Amino acid sequence: MSEATAESSAAPESNLEKPKGTGGRVLDWWRSHCDPATADPGTRARLRRCDSPIDAATIPAAVTLARRLGAFADGVDDRRVATALNLARVLAQVREHAPGAPMRAAGWKSFAGDRKESEAGEDRPLLSEARFRRLLTTGPGEEQVVAFVRLVAILDGAVDVAALGADFLDWEHPWRGERVRKRWAEDYFAARTAGATSDPSPTTDSIPAEADA
């Protein structure tokens, strides 16, 4: 299915959430190329079988994502290309766009405090604390792909595509990566009170200026 055909078969724009910046571009791409309800299942299946960014580079849809994220702009580090191609592999595992911070969905339902997971009952996180700590120390490349694919699986394939995509791209950035990890920790442990839910959106300011060129 061509990009134009896939996009024309998607739901009307007026019915869709429209995150800005990096997240918006990622979500638009996923709806065109990986959404099980609207996209070509063959492309999604090929991306799911990829074992490396080199494999993904042979799939036009993955290259399209990298282009939309500015990975081929002059002066951009080659690692940005690999990261964008790896993101396509991760997003091919998502079966449903479920708006909301991924770690709020995977973590504690209310502030953990001193409670143990075994005592949490319905508040118990889907992602164990041990696995969460390992996730925060995940390195780049294939290690990152595996960790994010595992997170998508824990969430049963339902995840906020825009938020996950923006955070994946920022993961190894010198300072934005630290900000992502801090926000994930706050979300995982439900650290904020019900009245303090305003936080900087990960979908609006992640992409560097040069990538918008």
mmCIF file of N, CA and C in Angstrom, residues 22 80 83 86-87 90 102-103 127 131-148 151 163-185 202 206-208:
data_model
loop_
_atom_site.group_PDB
_atom_site.id
_atom_site.type_symbol
_atom_site.label_atom_id
_atom_site.label_comp_id
_atom_site.label_asym_id
_atom_site.label_seq_id
_atom_site.Cartn_x
_atom_site.Cartn_y
_atom_site.Cartn_z
ATOM 1 N N THR A 22 7.269 16.137 17.347
ATOM 2 C CA THR A 22 7.732 14.791 17.058
ATOM 3 C C THR A 22 6.636 13.749 17.237
ATOM 4 N N ARG A 80 21.166 8.864 14.343
ATOM 5 C CA ARG A 80 19.773 9.300 14.295
ATOM 6 C C ARG A 80 18.982 8.473 13.288
ATOM 7 N N THR A 83 18.305 5.109 14.907
ATOM 8 C CA THR A 83 17.287 5.232 15.951
ATOM 9 C C THR A 83 15.891 5.341 15.358
ATOM 10 N N ASN A 86 14.881 1.979 14.030
ATOM 11 C CA ASN A 86 14.546 1.090 15.140
ATOM 12 C C ASN A 86 13.185 1.440 15.728
ATOM 13 N N LEU A 87 12.847 2.717 15.750
ATOM 14 C CA LEU A 87 11.530 3.110 16.242
ATOM 15 C C LEU A 87 10.427 2.493 15.387
ATOM 16 N N VAL A 90 9.782 -0.925 16.613
ATOM 17 C CA VAL A 90 9.039 -0.950 17.869
ATOM 18 C C VAL A 90 7.561 -0.665 17.635
ATOM 19 N N PRO A 102 2.798 6.205 29.021
ATOM 20 C CA PRO A 102 3.018 4.753 29.087
ATOM 21 C C PRO A 102 3.315 4.235 30.489
ATOM 22 N N MET A 103 4.112 4.983 31.262
ATOM 23 C CA MET A 103 4.467 4.496 32.590
ATOM 24 C C MET A 103 3.318 4.607 33.588
ATOM 25 N N LEU A 127 4.286 -3.671 35.232
ATOM 26 C CA LEU A 127 5.732 -3.820 35.091
ATOM 27 C C LEU A 127 6.337 -3.855 36.491
ATOM 28 N N ARG A 131 12.057 -4.901 36.943
ATOM 29 C CA ARG A 131 12.152 -4.688 35.497
ATOM 30 C C ARG A 131 12.143 -3.208 35.155
ATOM 31 N N PHE A 132 11.419 -2.420 35.934
ATOM 32 C CA PHE A 132 11.401 -0.980 35.696
ATOM 33 C C PHE A 132 12.790 -0.388 35.912
ATOM 34 N N ARG A 133 13.464 -0.795 36.963
ATOM 35 C CA ARG A 133 14.820 -0.288 37.211
ATOM 36 C C ARG A 133 15.760 -0.677 36.082
ATOM 37 N N ARG A 134 15.621 -1.886 35.585
ATOM 38 C CA ARG A 134 16.460 -2.303 34.452
ATOM 39 C C ARG A 134 16.132 -1.486 33.211
ATOM 40 N N LEU A 135 14.856 -1.194 33.026
ATOM 41 C CA LEU A 135 14.443 -0.419 31.863
ATOM 42 C C LEU A 135 15.107 0.953 31.860
ATOM 43 N N LEU A 136 15.176 1.596 33.028
ATOM 44 C CA LEU A 136 15.760 2.932 33.095
ATOM 45 C C LEU A 136 17.246 2.941 32.775
ATOM 46 N N THR A 137 17.917 1.810 32.890
ATOM 47 C CA THR A 137 19.343 1.737 32.583
ATOM 48 C C THR A 137 19.608 1.158 31.199
ATOM 49 N N THR A 138 18.565 0.984 30.428
ATOM 50 C CA THR A 138 18.710 0.409 29.090
ATOM 51 C C THR A 138 19.587 1.285 28.215
ATOM 52 N N GLY A 139 20.513 0.655 27.504
ATOM 53 C CA GLY A 139 21.398 1.372 26.598
ATOM 54 C C GLY A 139 20.801 1.495 25.212
ATOM 55 N N PRO A 140 21.551 2.072 24.286
ATOM 56 C CA PRO A 140 21.049 2.318 22.933
ATOM 57 C C PRO A 140 21.047 1.063 22.068
ATOM 58 N N GLY A 141 20.584 1.232 20.840
ATOM 59 C CA GLY A 141 20.644 0.155 19.861
ATOM 60 C C GLY A 141 19.667 -0.966 20.130
ATOM 61 N N GLU A 142 20.133 -2.195 19.942
ATOM 62 C CA GLU A 142 19.257 -3.358 20.046
ATOM 63 C C GLU A 142 18.719 -3.535 21.466
ATOM 64 N N GLU A 143 19.519 -3.156 22.457
ATOM 65 C CA GLU A 143 19.062 -3.259 23.839
ATOM 66 C C GLU A 143 17.827 -2.389 24.063
ATOM 67 N N GLN A 144 17.839 -1.215 23.485
ATOM 68 C CA GLN A 144 16.686 -0.315 23.623
ATOM 69 C C GLN A 144 15.469 -0.858 22.892
ATOM 70 N N VAL A 145 15.676 -1.385 21.697
ATOM 71 C CA VAL A 145 14.564 -1.961 20.936
ATOM 72 C C VAL A 145 13.900 -3.082 21.733
ATOM 73 N N VAL A 146 14.699 -3.993 22.253
ATOM 74 C CA VAL A 146 14.162 -5.129 23.002
ATOM 75 C C VAL A 146 13.382 -4.648 24.220
ATOM 76 N N ALA A 147 13.923 -3.661 24.934
ATOM 77 C CA ALA A 147 13.259 -3.164 26.139
ATOM 78 C C ALA A 147 11.924 -2.507 25.817
ATOM 79 N N PHE A 148 11.867 -1.714 24.748
ATOM 80 C CA PHE A 148 10.620 -1.040 24.399
ATOM 81 C C PHE A 148 9.605 -2.020 23.818
ATOM 82 N N LEU A 151 8.058 -3.644 26.729
ATOM 83 C CA LEU A 151 7.097 -2.755 27.377
ATOM 84 C C LEU A 151 5.771 -2.756 26.632
ATOM 85 N N ALA A 163 3.605 9.512 22.527
ATOM 86 C CA ALA A 163 4.462 9.636 23.707
ATOM 87 C C ALA A 163 5.605 8.634 23.678
ATOM 88 N N LEU A 164 5.298 7.381 23.351
ATOM 89 C CA LEU A 164 6.330 6.355 23.309
ATOM 90 C C LEU A 164 7.377 6.679 22.250
ATOM 91 N N GLY A 165 6.909 7.138 21.080
ATOM 92 C CA GLY A 165 7.836 7.460 20.014
ATOM 93 C C GLY A 165 8.766 8.601 20.364
ATOM 94 N N ALA A 166 8.212 9.678 20.938
ATOM 95 C CA ALA A 166 9.037 10.822 21.317
ATOM 96 C C ALA A 166 10.062 10.427 22.378
ATOM 97 N N ASP A 167 9.638 9.614 23.340
ATOM 98 C CA ASP A 167 10.555 9.199 24.400
ATOM 99 C C ASP A 167 11.631 8.256 23.861
ATOM 100 N N PHE A 168 11.281 7.386 22.940
ATOM 101 C CA PHE A 168 12.268 6.493 22.330
ATOM 102 C C PHE A 168 13.357 7.310 21.644
ATOM 103 N N LEU A 169 12.967 8.346 20.914
ATOM 104 C CA LEU A 169 13.928 9.170 20.190
ATOM 105 C C LEU A 169 14.818 9.977 21.129
ATOM 106 N N ASP A 170 14.292 10.344 22.285
ATOM 107 C CA ASP A 170 15.051 11.156 23.244
ATOM 108 C C ASP A 170 15.903 10.326 24.200
ATOM 109 N N TRP A 171 15.740 9.027 24.187
ATOM 110 C CA TRP A 171 16.292 8.147 25.226
ATOM 111 C C TRP A 171 17.785 8.355 25.464
ATOM 112 N N GLU A 172 18.568 8.530 24.420
ATOM 113 C CA GLU A 172 20.019 8.657 24.562
ATOM 114 C C GLU A 172 20.508 10.103 24.415
ATOM 115 N N HIS A 173 19.582 11.059 24.369
ATOM 116 C CA HIS A 173 20.004 12.457 24.289
ATOM 117 C C HIS A 173 20.654 12.862 25.612
ATOM 118 N N PRO A 174 21.718 13.697 25.573
ATOM 119 C CA PRO A 174 22.462 14.043 26.791
ATOM 120 C C PRO A 174 21.608 14.579 27.930
ATOM 121 N N TRP A 175 20.617 15.422 27.638
ATOM 122 C CA TRP A 175 19.794 15.941 28.742
ATOM 123 C C TRP A 175 18.320 15.586 28.612
ATOM 124 N N ARG A 176 17.798 15.452 27.381
ATOM 125 C CA ARG A 176 16.389 15.073 27.259
ATOM 126 C C ARG A 176 16.162 13.638 27.720
ATOM 127 N N GLY A 177 17.171 12.779 27.543
ATOM 128 C CA GLY A 177 17.052 11.408 28.007
ATOM 129 C C GLY A 177 16.896 11.331 29.523
ATOM 130 N N GLU A 178 17.634 12.169 30.244
ATOM 131 C CA GLU A 178 17.493 12.207 31.697
ATOM 132 C C GLU A 178 16.113 12.709 32.102
ATOM 133 N N ARG A 179 15.602 13.674 31.352
ATOM 134 C CA ARG A 179 14.270 14.197 31.650
ATOM 135 C C ARG A 179 13.208 13.125 31.424
ATOM 136 N N VAL A 180 13.370 12.324 30.371
ATOM 137 C CA VAL A 180 12.428 11.232 30.110
ATOM 138 C C VAL A 180 12.438 10.239 31.270
ATOM 139 N N ARG A 181 13.626 9.831 31.703
ATOM 140 C CA ARG A 181 13.720 8.854 32.785
ATOM 141 C C ARG A 181 13.119 9.393 34.079
ATOM 142 N N LYS A 182 13.354 10.662 34.378
ATOM 143 C CA LYS A 182 12.781 11.261 35.587
ATOM 144 C C LYS A 182 11.252 11.244 35.512
ATOM 145 N N ARG A 183 10.701 11.624 34.370
ATOM 146 C CA ARG A 183 9.241 11.641 34.211
ATOM 147 C C ARG A 183 8.687 10.228 34.310
ATOM 148 N N TRP A 184 9.374 9.259 33.697
ATOM 149 C CA TRP A 184 8.913 7.877 33.766
ATOM 150 C C TRP A 184 8.881 7.385 35.217
ATOM 151 N N ALA A 185 9.889 7.747 36.014
ATOM 152 C CA ALA A 185 9.910 7.329 37.410
ATOM 153 C C ALA A 185 8.738 7.944 38.177
ATOM 154 N N PRO A 202 5.659 15.120 26.301
ATOM 155 C CA PRO A 202 6.817 14.583 25.600
ATOM 156 C C PRO A 202 6.638 14.613 24.100
ATOM 157 N N SER A 206 10.396 17.465 21.541
ATOM 158 C CA SER A 206 11.482 16.487 21.602
ATOM 159 C C SER A 206 12.466 16.627 20.463
ATOM 160 N N ILE A 207 11.993 16.998 19.298
ATOM 161 C CA ILE A 207 12.855 16.952 18.132
ATOM 162 C C ILE A 207 13.711 18.211 18.055
ATOM 163 N N PRO A 208 15.001 18.066 17.828
ATOM 164 C CA PRO A 208 15.866 19.231 17.725
ATOM 165 C C PRO A 208 15.489 20.087 16.534
#
